[in-house]
Short mmCIF file of C-alpha atoms in Angstrom, two decimals:
data_model
loop_
_atom_site.label_atom_id
_atom_site.label_comp_id
_atom_site.label_asym_id
_atom_site.label_seq_id
_atom_site.Cartn_x
_atom_site.Cartn_y
_atom_site.Cartn_z
CA MET A 9 12.57 3.42 0.43
CA LYS A 10 10.15 5.25 2.33
CA THR A 11 8.42 3.40 4.86
CA LEU A 12 5.29 4.53 6.70
CA SER A 13 4.13 3.12 10.30
CA GLN A 14 1.00 3.87 11.82
CA ASN A 15 1.02 3.67 15.88
CA THR A 16 -2.17 1.87 16.92
CA THR A 17 -2.27 3.44 20.18
CA SER A 18 -2.43 7.17 19.02
CA SER A 19 -5.26 6.74 16.78
CA ALA A 20 -8.92 7.27 18.16
CA CYS A 21 -10.03 5.21 15.31
CA ALA A 22 -7.57 2.28 16.08
CA PRO A 23 -8.79 -1.41 16.40
CA GLU A 24 -8.57 -3.54 19.43
CA THR A 25 -5.10 -3.90 20.91
CA GLY A 26 -3.09 -7.11 19.93
CA LEU A 27 -3.81 -6.67 16.22
CA GLN A 28 -0.94 -6.54 13.59
CA GLN A 29 0.40 -3.17 13.04
CA LEU A 30 0.12 -2.29 9.75
CA VAL A 31 2.89 -0.75 7.64
CA ALA A 32 2.68 0.99 4.31
CA THR A 33 5.81 0.81 2.01
CA ILE A 34 6.24 3.13 -0.97
CA VAL A 35 6.63 1.24 -4.31
CA PRO A 36 10.19 2.23 -5.96
CA ASP A 37 9.94 3.49 -9.33
CA GLU A 38 11.17 0.44 -10.94
CA GLN A 39 8.46 -1.49 -9.51
CA ARG A 40 5.67 0.72 -10.62
CA ILE A 41 5.04 -0.80 -14.03
CA SER A 42 4.17 -4.30 -12.05
CA PHE A 43 2.05 -2.98 -9.38
CA TRP A 44 -1.47 -2.91 -10.64
CA PRO A 45 -1.14 -6.41 -12.41
CA GLN A 46 0.59 -7.80 -9.44
CA HIS A 47 -1.96 -7.06 -7.07
CA PHE A 48 -5.12 -6.73 -8.98
CA GLY A 49 -4.51 -8.73 -11.92
CA LEU A 50 -7.25 -11.27 -11.30
CA ILE A 51 -9.93 -8.75 -10.61
CA PRO A 52 -12.21 -8.01 -13.43
CA GLN A 53 -11.62 -4.85 -15.00
CA TRP A 54 -8.70 -4.09 -12.89
CA VAL A 55 -7.02 -1.73 -15.45
CA THR A 56 -10.00 0.72 -14.82
CA LEU A 57 -8.88 1.06 -11.08
CA GLU A 58 -5.99 3.79 -11.36
CA PRO A 59 -8.35 6.09 -13.61
CA ARG A 60 -11.37 5.53 -11.31
CA VAL A 61 -8.98 6.58 -8.12
CA PHE A 62 -8.23 9.66 -10.29
CA GLY A 63 -11.88 10.47 -10.99
CA TRP A 64 -12.61 9.84 -7.21
CA MET A 65 -10.08 11.96 -6.27
CA ASP A 66 -11.66 14.70 -8.60
CA ARG A 67 -15.23 14.12 -7.50
CA LEU A 68 -13.96 14.63 -3.63
CA CYS A 69 -11.53 17.45 -3.93
CA GLU A 70 -12.53 20.71 -5.69
CA ASP A 71 -8.82 21.92 -6.17
CA TYR A 72 -7.51 18.49 -7.34
CA CYS A 73 -5.68 18.95 -10.62
CA GLY A 74 -3.99 15.77 -11.32
CA GLY A 75 -0.32 15.08 -10.53
CA ILE A 76 2.13 12.54 -9.37
CA TRP A 77 0.94 9.86 -7.09
CA ASN A 78 2.78 7.25 -4.96
CA LEU A 79 1.84 3.60 -5.04
CA TYR A 80 2.36 1.73 -1.60
CA THR A 81 1.71 -1.77 -0.55
CA LEU A 82 0.76 -2.87 2.99
CA ASN A 83 2.26 -5.59 5.10
CA ASN A 84 -1.31 -7.26 5.12
CA GLY A 85 -1.22 -7.73 1.29
CA GLY A 86 -3.23 -4.40 0.70
CA ALA A 87 -2.02 -1.74 -1.83
CA PHE A 88 -2.98 1.78 -2.38
CA MET A 89 -1.92 4.89 -4.20
CA ALA A 90 -1.85 8.57 -2.73
CA PRO A 91 -0.86 12.08 -4.35
CA GLU A 92 3.02 12.77 -3.79
CA PRO A 93 3.02 15.48 -0.91
CA ASP A 94 4.70 18.74 -1.66
CA ASP A 95 7.80 19.64 0.25
CA ASP A 96 5.22 21.41 2.73
CA ASP A 97 4.68 18.76 5.78
CA ASP A 98 1.61 20.84 6.66
CA GLU A 99 -0.24 20.55 3.34
CA THR A 100 -3.62 19.60 3.87
CA TRP A 101 -6.28 18.73 1.01
CA VAL A 102 -10.14 19.36 1.46
CA LEU A 103 -12.23 16.68 0.38
CA PHE A 104 -16.26 16.87 0.52
CA ASN A 105 -18.48 13.79 -0.19
CA VAL A 106 -21.75 14.90 -1.77
CA MET A 107 -23.20 11.80 -1.27
CA ASN A 108 -23.06 12.00 2.78
CA GLY A 109 -22.75 15.94 2.91
CA ASN A 110 -19.39 15.33 4.91
CA ARG A 111 -16.39 17.25 4.68
CA ALA A 112 -12.97 16.75 6.18
CA GLU A 113 -9.07 18.21 5.75
CA MET A 114 -6.40 15.68 5.45
CA SER A 115 -2.82 14.96 4.22
CA PRO A 116 -2.51 13.78 0.51
CA GLU A 117 -1.78 10.26 1.97
CA ALA A 118 -5.30 10.36 3.66
CA ALA A 119 -7.03 11.93 0.85
CA GLY A 120 -5.31 9.01 -1.44
CA ILE A 121 -6.34 6.20 1.14
CA ALA A 122 -10.12 7.78 1.03
CA ALA A 123 -10.32 7.93 -2.82
CA CYS A 124 -8.98 4.17 -3.03
CA LEU A 125 -11.42 3.25 -0.39
CA MET A 126 -14.38 4.41 -2.37
CA THR A 127 -13.08 3.06 -5.68
CA TYR A 128 -12.35 -0.12 -4.06
CA SER A 129 -15.97 -0.33 -2.44
CA HIS A 130 -17.65 0.51 -5.74
CA HIS A 131 -15.38 -1.67 -7.88
CA ALA A 132 -16.19 -4.77 -5.46
CA CYS A 133 -19.81 -4.04 -6.05
CA ARG A 134 -19.73 -3.41 -9.67
CA THR A 135 -17.71 -6.65 -10.45
CA GLU A 136 -18.85 -8.62 -7.42
CA CYS A 137 -15.45 -9.89 -6.90
CA TYR A 138 -14.62 -11.51 -3.58
CA ALA A 139 -10.75 -10.46 -4.21
CA MET A 140 -11.77 -6.86 -4.46
CA THR A 141 -13.67 -6.95 -1.47
CA VAL A 142 -10.38 -8.29 0.25
CA HIS A 143 -8.55 -5.39 -1.08
CA TYR A 144 -11.10 -2.79 0.47
CA TYR A 145 -10.83 -4.44 3.79
CA ARG A 146 -7.00 -4.63 3.85
CA LEU A 147 -6.96 -0.94 3.16
CA ARG A 148 -9.75 -0.05 5.53
CA ASP A 149 -7.93 -1.95 8.40
CA TYR A 150 -4.52 0.24 7.65
CA ALA A 151 -7.19 3.42 7.74
CA LEU A 152 -8.55 2.55 10.95
CA GLN A 153 -4.76 2.56 12.33
CA HIS A 154 -4.01 5.76 10.64
CA PRO A 155 -3.58 9.30 12.40
CA GLU A 156 -6.08 10.65 10.20
CA CYS A 157 -8.85 7.96 10.70
CA SER A 158 -11.74 10.19 11.87
CA ALA A 159 -11.20 12.35 8.42
CA ILE A 160 -10.77 9.39 6.25
CA MET A 161 -14.07 7.54 7.73
CA ARG A 162 -16.07 10.99 7.55
CA ILE A 163 -15.48 11.27 3.77
CA ILE A 164 -16.12 7.36 3.09
CA ASP A 165 -19.33 7.05 5.18
#
């Protein structure tokens, strides 16, 4: 099991000290089938979330052409997905948001976080579902502690 921990003191976007350090844990293959209904099952139209994340990535990243995605849970109750990285630790993705004119280079995980935040925000507005808004803020809290916080925020601004 892969666990990613973000150090809140190393990020320029880190929230106030004393807040819970958020940890992302990869979902094992045998639990992938229950991921969406378990975390989003009470949200209207939840079955559209995964393809909408793919759609956002396609809009944000010119070079995106599909692939395998990892699913993650957060210790604050949040959940997200991100493209599986290549074996190259220095892999970067270039994202451009035509709605705000911002461009940023980031890791596959950060790109997935940005695509999920865009999806969650739009889905919360579309469905007017408070639970979806809660999911957005749980992931945003993790993004604020992420080493690539500035790049993520530039894309979702």
